[in-house]
mmCIF file of C-alpha atoms in Angstrom:
data_model
loop_
_atom_site.group_PDB
_atom_site.id
_atom_site.type_symbol
_atom_site.label_atom_id
_atom_site.label_comp_id
_atom_site.label_asym_id
_atom_site.label_seq_id
_atom_site.Cartn_x
_atom_site.Cartn_y
_atom_site.Cartn_z
ATOM 1 C CA LYS A 1 0.000 0.000 0.000
ATOM 2 C CA THR A 2 2.782 2.406 0.914
ATOM 3 C CA SER A 3 5.167 1.489 -1.900
ATOM 4 C CA TYR A 4 2.606 1.736 -4.692
ATOM 5 C CA LEU A 5 -0.811 3.142 -3.878
ATOM 6 C CA LEU A 6 0.354 5.938 -1.581
ATOM 7 C CA LYS A 7 3.446 6.739 -3.640
ATOM 8 C CA TYR A 8 1.579 7.089 -6.946
ATOM 9 C CA LEU A 9 -1.337 8.911 -5.361
ATOM 10 C CA VAL A 10 1.111 11.485 -3.990
ATOM 11 C CA LYS A 11 2.957 11.561 -7.317
ATOM 12 C CA PHE A 12 -0.277 12.260 -9.200
ATOM 13 C CA LEU A 13 -1.332 15.069 -6.852
ATOM 14 C CA PHE A 14 2.167 16.575 -6.814
ATOM 15 C CA GLU A 15 2.593 16.602 -10.603
ATOM 16 C CA ASN A 16 -0.961 17.433 -11.679
ATOM 17 C CA THR A 17 -2.165 19.890 -9.036
ATOM 18 C CA GLU A 18 -0.867 22.720 -6.873
ATOM 19 C CA LYS A 19 -2.431 21.196 -3.756
ATOM 20 C CA ASN A 20 -0.748 20.945 -0.352
ATOM 21 C CA ILE A 21 -0.661 17.421 1.044
ATOM 22 C CA LEU A 22 -0.322 16.150 4.610
ATOM 23 C CA ILE A 23 0.645 12.465 4.927
ATOM 24 C CA LEU A 24 0.105 10.782 8.291
ATOM 25 C CA ALA A 25 0.787 7.415 9.914
ATOM 26 C CA TYR A 26 0.650 6.176 13.489
ATOM 27 C CA THR A 27 4.286 5.182 14.105
ATOM 28 C CA ASN A 28 7.655 6.691 13.187
ATOM 29 C CA ARG A 29 8.591 3.372 11.587
ATOM 30 C CA ALA A 30 5.629 3.695 9.212
ATOM 31 C CA VAL A 31 6.520 7.348 8.521
ATOM 32 C CA ASP A 32 10.082 6.256 7.678
ATOM 33 C CA GLU A 33 8.704 3.915 5.017
ATOM 34 C CA ILE A 34 6.473 6.662 3.620
ATOM 35 C CA CYS A 35 9.425 9.058 3.402
ATOM 36 C CA ASN A 36 11.557 6.419 1.698
ATOM 37 C CA SER A 37 8.797 5.773 -0.836
ATOM 38 C CA ILE A 38 7.891 9.358 -1.767
ATOM 39 C CA SER A 39 11.540 10.510 -1.842
ATOM 40 C CA LYS A 40 11.799 8.565 -5.117
ATOM 41 C CA ILE A 41 9.319 10.963 -6.778
ATOM 42 C CA ALA A 42 11.640 13.992 -6.708
ATOM 43 C CA ASP A 43 14.459 15.534 -4.654
ATOM 44 C CA ASP A 44 13.523 17.670 -1.633
ATOM 45 C CA ILE A 45 9.861 16.851 -2.127
ATOM 46 C CA TYR A 46 8.737 16.858 1.527
ATOM 47 C CA LEU A 47 9.321 18.169 5.044
ATOM 48 C CA ARG A 48 8.843 16.087 8.171
ATOM 49 C CA VAL A 49 7.070 17.249 11.328
ATOM 50 C CA GLY A 50 8.375 15.718 14.547
ATOM 51 C CA THR A 51 11.035 15.745 17.252
ATOM 52 C CA LYS A 52 14.769 15.283 16.722
ATOM 53 C CA GLU A 53 14.351 11.664 17.864
ATOM 54 C CA SER A 54 11.883 10.987 15.034
ATOM 55 C CA THR A 55 14.478 10.432 12.312
ATOM 56 C CA ASP A 56 18.171 10.574 11.469
ATOM 57 C CA ASP A 57 17.366 12.472 8.260
ATOM 58 C CA ASP A 58 17.956 15.997 9.587
ATOM 59 C CA LYS A 59 17.691 17.728 6.211
ATOM 60 C CA THR A 60 13.917 17.076 6.063
ATOM 61 C CA LEU A 61 13.044 17.616 9.731
ATOM 62 C CA ILE A 62 11.533 21.019 10.508
ATOM 63 C CA ALA A 63 12.683 20.802 14.145
ATOM 64 C CA HIS A 64 16.294 20.519 12.992
ATOM 65 C CA LEU A 65 16.027 23.108 10.225
ATOM 66 C CA ALA A 66 14.654 25.611 12.750
ATOM 67 C CA ASN A 67 18.028 25.465 14.523
ATOM 68 C CA VAL A 68 20.250 25.836 11.451
ATOM 69 C CA LEU A 69 18.331 28.121 9.081
ATOM 70 C CA PRO A 70 17.499 31.823 9.493
ATOM 71 C CA LEU A 71 13.815 32.279 10.286
ATOM 72 C CA LYS A 72 13.020 33.897 6.925
ATOM 73 C CA GLN A 73 14.749 31.097 4.995
ATOM 74 C CA LEU A 74 12.879 28.477 7.013
ATOM 75 C CA GLY A 75 9.605 30.283 6.354
ATOM 76 C CA ASN A 76 10.310 30.334 2.614
ATOM 77 C CA LYS A 77 11.100 26.626 2.643
ATOM 78 C CA ILE A 78 7.847 25.796 4.430
ATOM 79 C CA ASN A 79 5.870 28.017 2.049
ATOM 80 C CA GLN A 80 7.462 26.420 -1.026
ATOM 81 C CA THR A 81 7.083 22.825 0.156
ATOM 82 C CA ARG A 82 3.768 21.182 -0.680
ATOM 83 C CA ILE A 83 4.157 17.794 1.008
ATOM 84 C CA PHE A 84 4.474 17.325 4.765
ATOM 85 C CA VAL A 85 4.836 13.977 6.538
ATOM 86 C CA SER A 86 4.192 13.261 10.211
ATOM 87 C CA THR A 87 2.939 10.850 12.802
ATOM 88 C CA VAL A 88 -0.541 11.659 14.062
ATOM 89 C CA PHE A 89 0.911 12.509 17.480
ATOM 90 C CA SER A 90 3.491 14.936 16.047
ATOM 91 C CA ALA A 91 0.838 16.664 13.937
ATOM 92 C CA LEU A 92 -1.306 17.132 17.050
ATOM 93 C CA SER A 93 1.671 18.291 19.132
ATOM 94 C CA ASN A 94 2.792 20.782 16.470
ATOM 95 C CA SER A 95 -0.634 22.167 15.624
ATOM 96 C CA GLU A 96 0.908 25.528 14.656
ATOM 97 C CA ILE A 97 1.713 23.955 11.283
ATOM 98 C CA PHE A 98 -1.995 24.320 10.460
ATOM 99 C CA GLU A 99 -1.761 28.072 11.119
ATOM 100 C CA ILE A 100 1.220 28.353 8.766
ATOM 101 C CA LYS A 101 -0.017 25.994 6.060
ATOM 102 C CA HIS A 102 -3.425 25.105 4.667
ATOM 103 C CA PHE A 103 -3.679 21.475 3.571
ATOM 104 C CA ASP A 104 -5.985 20.522 0.716
ATOM 105 C CA TYR A 105 -5.482 16.785 1.228
ATOM 106 C CA ALA A 106 -4.674 14.530 4.159
ATOM 107 C CA ILE A 107 -3.592 10.987 3.313
ATOM 108 C CA ILE A 108 -3.558 8.609 6.276
ATOM 109 C CA ASP A 109 -1.619 5.353 5.940
ATOM 110 C CA GLU A 110 -2.240 2.299 8.183
ATOM 111 C CA ALA A 111 -5.471 4.068 9.136
ATOM 112 C CA SER A 112 -6.965 1.031 10.884
ATOM 113 C CA GLN A 113 -4.491 1.622 13.761
ATOM 114 C CA ILE A 114 -5.717 5.138 14.557
ATOM 115 C CA LEU A 115 -8.584 5.788 16.969
ATOM 116 C CA GLU A 116 -11.244 8.319 16.045
ATOM 117 C CA PRO A 117 -10.421 10.954 18.718
ATOM 118 C CA GLN A 118 -6.770 10.890 17.627
ATOM 119 C CA ILE A 119 -7.501 11.856 14.028
ATOM 120 C CA VAL A 120 -10.851 13.649 13.791
ATOM 121 C CA GLY A 121 -9.463 17.036 14.915
ATOM 122 C CA ILE A 122 -6.809 16.938 12.194
ATOM 123 C CA LEU A 123 -9.292 15.921 9.520
ATOM 124 C CA SER A 124 -11.483 18.907 10.358
ATOM 125 C CA LYS A 125 -8.627 21.174 9.203
ATOM 126 C CA VAL A 126 -8.272 19.753 5.664
ATOM 127 C CA ASP A 127 -10.519 19.941 2.604
ATOM 128 C CA LYS A 128 -10.421 16.236 1.767
ATOM 129 C CA PHE A 129 -8.971 13.111 3.341
ATOM 130 C CA ILE A 130 -8.057 9.690 1.958
ATOM 131 C CA MET A 131 -7.566 6.758 4.320
ATOM 132 C CA ILE A 132 -5.444 3.761 3.360
ATOM 133 C CA GLY A 133 -5.547 0.649 5.523
ATOM 134 C CA ASP A 134 -6.756 -2.878 6.056
ATOM 135 C CA GLU A 135 -9.546 -3.560 8.532
ATOM 136 C CA LYS A 136 -8.452 -7.215 8.535
ATOM 137 C CA GLN A 137 -5.126 -6.327 10.114
ATOM 138 C CA LEU A 138 -4.414 -5.145 13.644
ATOM 139 C CA PRO A 139 -6.672 -2.441 15.081
ATOM 140 C CA ALA A 140 -5.659 0.435 17.322
ATOM 141 C CA VAL A 141 -4.127 -0.515 20.668
ATOM 142 C CA VAL A 142 -6.542 0.303 23.492
ATOM 143 C CA SER A 143 -5.684 -0.076 27.190
ATOM 144 C CA GLN A 144 -9.237 0.233 28.562
ATOM 145 C CA LYS A 145 -11.363 -2.791 29.349
ATOM 146 C CA SER A 146 -13.742 -3.806 26.560
ATOM 147 C CA SER A 147 -16.749 -3.173 28.828
ATOM 148 C CA LEU A 148 -15.756 0.521 29.077
ATOM 149 C CA LEU A 149 -15.581 0.904 25.305
ATOM 150 C CA LYS A 150 -19.160 -0.080 24.535
ATOM 151 C CA VAL A 151 -21.411 2.755 23.325
ATOM 152 C CA ASP A 152 -25.014 2.898 24.567
ATOM 153 C CA SER A 153 -26.263 6.023 22.785
ATOM 154 C CA GLU A 154 -28.773 5.118 20.068
ATOM 155 C CA GLU A 155 -27.819 8.249 18.134
ATOM 156 C CA LEU A 156 -24.155 7.230 18.031
ATOM 157 C CA ILE A 157 -25.000 3.620 17.218
ATOM 158 C CA SER A 158 -27.064 4.855 14.254
ATOM 159 C CA ILE A 159 -23.838 6.194 12.690
ATOM 160 C CA ASN A 160 -22.051 2.909 13.520
ATOM 161 C CA LEU A 161 -20.140 4.381 16.450
ATOM 162 C CA LYS A 162 -20.715 1.307 18.598
ATOM 163 C CA ASN A 163 -17.318 0.862 20.202
ATOM 164 C CA LEU A 164 -14.763 3.482 21.254
ATOM 165 C CA GLY A 165 -11.932 1.085 20.453
ATOM 166 C CA VAL A 166 -12.786 0.979 16.736
ATOM 167 C CA SER A 167 -10.932 3.195 14.282
ATOM 168 C CA LEU A 168 -12.659 5.869 12.217
ATOM 169 C CA PHE A 169 -11.407 3.950 9.168
ATOM 170 C CA GLU A 170 -13.313 0.816 10.136
ATOM 171 C CA ARG A 171 -16.439 2.773 11.116
ATOM 172 C CA LEU A 172 -16.492 4.597 7.788
ATOM 173 C CA ILE A 173 -16.112 1.330 5.870
ATOM 174 C CA GLU A 174 -19.049 -0.185 7.759
ATOM 175 C CA THR A 175 -21.120 2.972 7.193
ATOM 176 C CA ALA A 176 -20.328 3.058 3.468
ATOM 177 C CA MET A 177 -21.171 -0.632 3.036
ATOM 178 C CA LYS A 178 -24.391 -0.250 5.022
ATOM 179 C CA ASN A 179 -25.485 2.690 2.858
ATOM 180 C CA GLU A 180 -24.125 1.173 -0.380
ATOM 181 C CA TRP A 181 -21.765 4.111 -0.952
ATOM 182 C CA THR A 182 -19.665 2.015 -3.301
ATOM 183 C CA ASP A 183 -17.780 5.022 -4.699
ATOM 184 C CA ALA A 184 -16.367 5.747 -1.240
ATOM 185 C CA ILE A 185 -14.396 2.487 -0.983
ATOM 186 C CA GLY A 186 -11.717 1.036 -3.220
ATOM 187 C CA LEU A 187 -10.213 -2.434 -2.792
ATOM 188 C CA LEU A 188 -6.539 -2.805 -3.664
ATOM 189 C CA LYS A 189 -6.522 -6.349 -5.077
ATOM 190 C CA LYS A 190 -3.102 -6.341 -6.691
ATOM 191 C CA GLN A 191 -0.231 -6.991 -4.288
ATOM 192 C CA GLY A 192 3.477 -7.059 -4.965
ATOM 193 C CA ARG A 193 4.897 -7.912 -1.541
ATOM 194 C CA MET A 194 4.345 -11.656 -1.158
ATOM 195 C CA HIS A 195 5.191 -14.583 -3.320
ATOM 196 C CA THR A 196 2.008 -16.161 -4.655
ATOM 197 C CA GLU A 197 2.317 -19.209 -2.359
ATOM 198 C CA ILE A 198 2.302 -16.969 0.731
ATOM 199 C CA GLN A 199 -0.499 -14.862 -0.715
ATOM 200 C CA ASN A 200 -2.596 -18.000 -1.179
ATOM 201 C CA ILE A 201 -2.653 -18.650 2.582
ATOM 202 C CA ALA A 202 -3.879 -15.125 3.355
ATOM 203 C CA ASN A 203 -6.379 -15.446 0.507
ATOM 204 C CA HIS A 204 -7.667 -18.776 1.826
ATOM 205 C CA LEU A 205 -7.983 -17.670 5.438
ATOM 206 C CA PHE A 206 -8.968 -14.010 5.244
ATOM 207 C CA TYR A 207 -9.413 -12.418 1.796
ATOM 208 C CA SER A 208 -11.887 -14.722 0.014
ATOM 209 C CA ASP A 209 -9.401 -15.171 -2.865
ATOM 210 C CA ASN A 210 -9.575 -11.463 -3.786
ATOM 211 C CA LEU A 211 -5.809 -10.879 -3.705
ATOM 212 C CA GLU A 212 -3.873 -11.124 -6.976
ATOM 213 C CA SER A 213 -0.096 -11.213 -7.406
ATOM 214 C CA ILE A 214 1.904 -8.841 -9.521
ATOM 215 C CA GLU A 215 4.040 -11.700 -10.777
ATOM 216 C CA GLU A 216 7.007 -9.675 -11.950
ATOM 217 C CA ILE A 217 7.418 -8.417 -8.373
ATOM 218 C CA ALA A 218 6.167 -11.240 -6.177
ATOM 219 C CA GLY A 219 8.036 -13.856 -8.224
ATOM 220 C CA LYS A 220 11.433 -12.176 -8.391
ATOM 221 C CA PHE A 221 13.217 -14.345 -5.821
ATOM 222 C CA ASP A 222 14.027 -17.919 -6.859
ATOM 223 C CA ILE A 223 14.878 -20.099 -3.896
ATOM 224 C CA ASN A 224 15.981 -22.823 -6.279
ATOM 225 C CA SER A 225 18.991 -20.685 -7.176
ATOM 226 C CA ILE A 226 20.612 -21.636 -3.830
ATOM 227 C CA GLU A 227 23.334 -24.146 -4.682
ATOM 228 C CA ASP A 228 23.788 -25.607 -1.184
ATOM 229 C CA GLN A 229 23.294 -29.398 -1.242
ATOM 230 C CA SER A 230 22.211 -29.947 2.374
ATOM 231 C CA LYS A 231 19.057 -31.893 3.283
ATOM 232 C CA PHE A 232 17.532 -28.744 4.785
ATOM 233 C CA THR A 233 18.006 -26.780 1.566
ATOM 234 C CA ALA A 234 16.580 -29.595 -0.544
ATOM 235 C CA PHE A 235 13.584 -29.714 1.792
ATOM 236 C CA ILE A 236 12.748 -25.991 1.785
ATOM 237 C CA LYS A 237 13.099 -25.776 -1.995
ATOM 238 C CA GLN A 238 9.835 -27.719 -2.264
ATOM 239 C CA ALA A 239 7.594 -24.832 -1.126
ATOM 240 C CA ARG A 240 7.603 -21.282 0.222
ATOM 241 C CA VAL A 241 5.719 -22.050 3.440
ATOM 242 C CA LEU A 242 6.883 -24.338 6.251
ATOM 243 C CA PHE A 243 5.237 -25.285 9.551
ATOM 244 C CA ILE A 244 7.506 -26.785 12.221
ATOM 245 C CA ASN A 245 5.755 -28.622 15.054
ATOM 246 C CA THR A 246 7.454 -28.009 18.416
ATOM 247 C CA PRO A 247 6.801 -29.417 21.920
ATOM 248 C CA THR A 248 5.054 -27.339 24.576
ATOM 249 C CA GLU A 249 6.616 -26.176 27.838
ATOM 250 C CA LYS A 250 5.242 -25.203 31.258
ATOM 251 C CA ARG A 251 6.248 -21.546 30.921
ATOM 252 C CA ASN A 252 3.959 -18.674 29.959
ATOM 253 C CA LYS A 253 4.848 -16.482 26.967
ATOM 254 C CA VAL A 254 8.189 -18.255 26.440
ATOM 255 C CA ASN A 255 9.122 -21.481 24.653
ATOM 256 C CA MET A 256 12.834 -22.226 24.938
ATOM 257 C CA LYS A 257 12.754 -25.059 22.400
ATOM 258 C CA GLU A 258 11.175 -22.770 19.796
ATOM 259 C CA ALA A 259 13.825 -20.141 20.527
ATOM 260 C CA ASP A 260 16.642 -22.707 20.236
ATOM 261 C CA LEU A 261 15.308 -24.084 16.960
ATOM 262 C CA ILE A 262 14.785 -20.633 15.446
ATOM 263 C CA SER A 263 18.351 -19.555 16.237
ATOM 264 C CA ILE A 264 19.689 -22.676 14.478
ATOM 265 C CA VAL A 265 17.446 -22.124 11.435
ATOM 266 C CA VAL A 266 18.449 -18.452 11.259
ATOM 267 C CA ASN A 267 22.154 -19.307 11.240
ATOM 268 C CA LYS A 268 21.547 -21.733 8.376
ATOM 269 C CA LEU A 269 19.524 -19.182 6.389
ATOM 270 C CA VAL A 270 22.262 -16.569 6.824
ATOM 271 C CA GLU A 271 24.767 -19.127 5.529
ATOM 272 C CA LEU A 272 22.567 -19.899 2.514
ATOM 273 C CA LEU A 273 21.940 -16.246 1.665
ATOM 274 C CA ASP A 274 25.663 -15.506 1.918
ATOM 275 C CA ASN A 275 26.409 -12.176 0.185
ATOM 276 C CA GLU A 276 22.702 -11.453 -0.328
ATOM 277 C CA PHE A 277 22.061 -11.323 3.432
ATOM 278 C CA ASN A 278 21.193 -7.820 4.709
ATOM 279 C CA SER A 279 18.876 -6.046 7.149
ATOM 280 C CA ASN A 280 15.877 -6.733 4.893
ATOM 281 C CA SER A 281 16.489 -10.490 4.718
ATOM 282 C CA ILE A 282 15.121 -11.994 7.947
ATOM 283 C CA GLY A 283 12.478 -10.933 10.444
ATOM 284 C CA ILE A 284 11.384 -12.892 13.519
ATOM 285 C CA VAL A 285 7.911 -12.274 14.912
ATOM 286 C CA SER A 286 6.163 -13.490 18.061
ATOM 287 C CA PRO A 287 3.053 -12.469 20.004
ATOM 288 C CA PHE A 288 5.164 -12.043 23.159
ATOM 289 C CA ARG A 289 8.039 -9.703 24.039
ATOM 290 C CA ALA A 290 9.494 -12.335 26.383
ATOM 291 C CA GLN A 291 9.821 -14.795 23.500
ATOM 292 C CA CYS A 292 11.404 -12.113 21.308
ATOM 293 C CA ALA A 293 13.966 -11.527 24.059
ATOM 294 C CA GLU A 294 14.746 -15.256 24.352
ATOM 295 C CA ILE A 295 15.336 -15.547 20.620
ATOM 296 C CA SER A 296 17.489 -12.418 20.603
ATOM 297 C CA LYS A 297 19.718 -13.864 23.370
ATOM 298 C CA ARG A 298 20.563 -16.815 21.137
ATOM 299 C CA LEU A 299 21.774 -14.778 18.168
ATOM 300 C CA SER A 300 25.307 -13.475 17.942
ATOM 301 C CA ASP A 301 25.856 -9.726 18.207
ATOM 302 C CA GLY A 302 26.928 -9.699 14.571
ATOM 303 C CA LEU A 303 23.573 -11.143 13.485
ATOM 304 C CA SER A 304 21.185 -9.434 15.882
ATOM 305 C CA LYS A 305 21.927 -5.973 14.505
ATOM 306 C CA TYR A 306 20.748 -7.092 11.055
ATOM 307 C CA ILE A 307 17.702 -9.139 12.113
ATOM 308 C CA THR A 308 14.534 -7.492 13.424
ATOM 309 C CA ILE A 309 12.913 -9.461 16.264
ATOM 310 C CA ASP A 310 9.646 -7.957 17.452
ATOM 311 C CA THR A 311 6.015 -8.467 18.389
ATOM 312 C CA VAL A 312 3.308 -8.754 15.761
ATOM 313 C CA GLU A 313 1.906 -5.341 16.673
ATOM 314 C CA ARG A 314 5.242 -3.588 16.200
ATOM 315 C CA PHE A 315 5.950 -5.454 12.967
ATOM 316 C CA GLN A 316 2.776 -4.235 11.239
ATOM 317 C CA GLY A 317 3.741 -2.039 8.317
ATOM 318 C CA SER A 318 7.110 -3.786 7.887
ATOM 319 C CA GLU A 319 8.222 -6.682 5.695
ATOM 320 C CA ARG A 320 11.186 -9.053 5.279
ATOM 321 C CA ASP A 321 12.233 -11.626 2.691
ATOM 322 C CA PHE A 322 12.094 -14.440 5.268
ATOM 323 C CA ILE A 323 9.661 -14.273 8.180
ATOM 324 C CA ILE A 324 9.837 -16.744 11.061
ATOM 325 C CA TYR A 325 6.734 -16.678 13.264
ATOM 326 C CA SER A 326 7.230 -18.113 16.756
ATOM 327 C CA VAL A 327 3.643 -18.745 17.895
ATOM 328 C CA CYS A 328 4.757 -19.727 21.417
ATOM 329 C CA ALA A 329 1.423 -21.145 22.649
ATOM 330 C CA ASN A 330 2.160 -23.673 25.417
ATOM 331 C CA ASN A 331 -1.468 -24.317 26.391
ATOM 332 C CA LYS A 332 -4.887 -23.719 24.880
ATOM 333 C CA TYR A 333 -5.592 -20.824 27.261
ATOM 334 C CA MET A 334 -2.828 -18.854 25.538
ATOM 335 C CA LEU A 335 -4.780 -18.898 22.276
ATOM 336 C CA ASN A 336 -6.608 -15.773 23.445
ATOM 337 C CA HIS A 337 -3.260 -14.001 23.828
ATOM 338 C CA ILE A 338 -1.893 -14.960 20.411
ATOM 339 C CA SER A 339 -5.093 -14.036 18.564
ATOM 340 C CA SER A 340 -7.053 -10.890 17.745
ATOM 341 C CA ILE A 341 -10.409 -12.186 16.530
ATOM 342 C CA SER A 342 -12.937 -9.955 14.785
ATOM 343 C CA ASN A 343 -16.190 -10.745 13.020
ATOM 344 C CA LEU A 344 -16.138 -8.709 9.810
ATOM 345 C CA SER A 345 -19.016 -9.156 7.365
ATOM 346 C CA ASN A 346 -19.892 -12.504 8.995
ATOM 347 C CA GLN A 347 -16.323 -13.793 8.607
ATOM 348 C CA PHE A 348 -14.076 -14.478 11.592
ATOM 349 C CA ILE A 349 -10.651 -12.907 11.096
ATOM 350 C CA ASP A 350 -7.575 -13.393 13.262
ATOM 351 C CA ARG A 351 -5.944 -10.032 12.652
ATOM 352 C CA LYS A 352 -2.760 -10.929 14.510
ATOM 353 C CA LEU A 353 -2.198 -14.082 12.448
ATOM 354 C CA ASN A 354 -3.011 -12.171 9.263
ATOM 355 C CA VAL A 355 -0.351 -9.552 10.029
ATOM 356 C CA ALA A 356 2.242 -12.192 10.935
ATOM 357 C CA ILE A 357 1.703 -14.127 7.692
ATOM 358 C CA THR A 358 1.673 -11.133 5.387
ATOM 359 C CA ARG A 359 4.997 -9.687 6.613
ATOM 360 C CA ALA A 360 6.773 -12.341 4.520
ATOM 361 C CA LYS A 361 7.877 -11.544 0.979
ATOM 362 C CA LYS A 362 9.678 -14.699 -0.132
ATOM 363 C CA TYR A 363 9.487 -17.376 2.555
ATOM 364 C CA LEU A 364 7.338 -18.019 5.631
ATOM 365 C CA ILE A 365 8.256 -20.352 8.503
ATOM 366 C CA ILE A 366 5.705 -20.877 11.294
ATOM 367 C CA VAL A 367 6.897 -22.548 14.509
ATOM 368 C CA GLY A 368 4.362 -23.801 17.060
ATOM 369 C CA ASN A 369 2.592 -26.748 18.645
ATOM 370 C CA GLU A 370 -0.009 -28.378 16.402
ATOM 371 C CA GLU A 371 -2.045 -29.954 19.227
ATOM 372 C CA ILE A 372 -2.543 -26.628 21.003
ATOM 373 C CA LEU A 373 -3.216 -24.671 17.802
ATOM 374 C CA ASN A 374 -5.872 -27.155 16.677
ATOM 375 C CA ASN A 375 -8.055 -25.811 19.487
ATOM 376 C CA SER A 376 -8.508 -22.682 17.336
ATOM 377 C CA SER A 377 -10.714 -23.089 14.257
ATOM 378 C CA ILE A 378 -8.630 -20.548 12.321
ATOM 379 C CA TYR A 379 -5.294 -22.174 13.162
ATOM 380 C CA ARG A 380 -6.818 -25.608 12.493
ATOM 381 C CA ASN A 381 -7.808 -24.361 9.038
ATOM 382 C CA LEU A 382 -4.283 -22.947 8.559
ATOM 383 C CA LEU A 383 -2.595 -26.232 9.507
ATOM 384 C CA ARG A 384 -4.915 -28.246 7.283
ATOM 385 C CA TYR A 385 -4.127 -25.937 4.360
ATOM 386 C CA ILE A 386 -0.367 -26.095 4.933
ATOM 387 C CA LYS A 387 -0.409 -29.899 5.162
ATOM 388 C CA SER A 388 -2.332 -30.086 1.882
ATOM 389 C CA ASN A 389 -0.278 -27.565 -0.077
ATOM 390 C CA TYR A 390 3.063 -26.804 1.540
ATOM 391 C CA LEU A 391 5.655 -28.193 3.982
ATOM 392 C CA TYR A 392 4.981 -29.665 7.401
ATOM 393 C CA THR A 393 7.504 -31.323 9.720
ATOM 394 C CA ASP A 394 8.584 -31.423 13.355
ATOM 395 C CA ALA A 395 11.489 -29.845 15.188
ATOM 396 C CA LEU A 396 13.490 -33.068 15.528
ATOM 397 C CA GLU A 397 13.354 -33.687 11.795
ATOM 398 C CA ILE A 398 14.576 -30.158 11.047
ATOM 399 C CA LEU A 399 17.442 -30.616 13.517
ATOM 400 C CA ARG A 400 18.410 -33.889 11.796
ATOM 401 C CA MET A 401 18.487 -32.089 8.448
ATOM 402 C CA LEU A 402 20.742 -29.409 9.875
ATOM 403 C CA ARG A 403 23.323 -31.772 11.367
#
């Protein structure tokens, strides 16, 4: 969405209009990706609103420029720049930008993560807004109990404001569908992130086969080009998706055996990738910070600085060539912690699983306990699909291959 839809939308508005554009996202990581994408349109195309800790790219940050440029020169630069990029929080904290600059358009990326009170004040200051997001991925993080989020007002319920933990993006989608405002919603069916085999899992579980691959992008990487002759390499060349069945443990939110296995697999993948290995090669995802920490402990310092290990929530908006998902569910009661279930249009969606799967571009490895996961209908469906179409094995067999 960021690399193509947002980039070309901004490109069109920049080249064909004189409009001022404000681009927003929830996290600095997401804003970094936006800046990287739109910087390819033209040199010095945008300014960034935020603190000095927001980015290392000082030449675009207004907070830095205010310290190095004369006030008149800074004012001229702001007046001449038509594209501004910010997190929602920075835009709210630096509201004086709206007194200096009038914005014709606001484009909000990853809009499903932003609660209505966080964004509605900003949207009231622009002429038109465009929200880009996926209601089937993770919603906004809310600390309040679910019972406190329920709305009782009939007037609010009539406009689909039923829950204070739901994003404006999701409420507007539901409102548009309810009123058959078909022109208000566009579905981005073409995707160029995932290989088709990974896409097919997301399609099967969550997207009703609506996703289509842009083959020249999603098919670029050929795993068969790896010349290594080991049993492990021969095994993973058979498919792009692998499930490894691991034993449970008595701990909560940590599975040492999963962490051990993942560290061994990572070392082998780094060896196979050789000169192609870089910071975009491997990402490790888990529902729990404690499990992320255990995995990190097992990687050498030389590797850990190139491999992102993080929770599903913090990985949303990012992608890696290889994704390893450590499910880390040691008992069936932990299924509630590893899942984020929503009923959207009479379809049950596990948003957390959806995000974890769709971070992978070229290869997906899921590590977990089959017996526990079969207690979830969605995971049971996932395992059945993997066994029918992709690779399934257990931890001991993988370890034998790697000896």
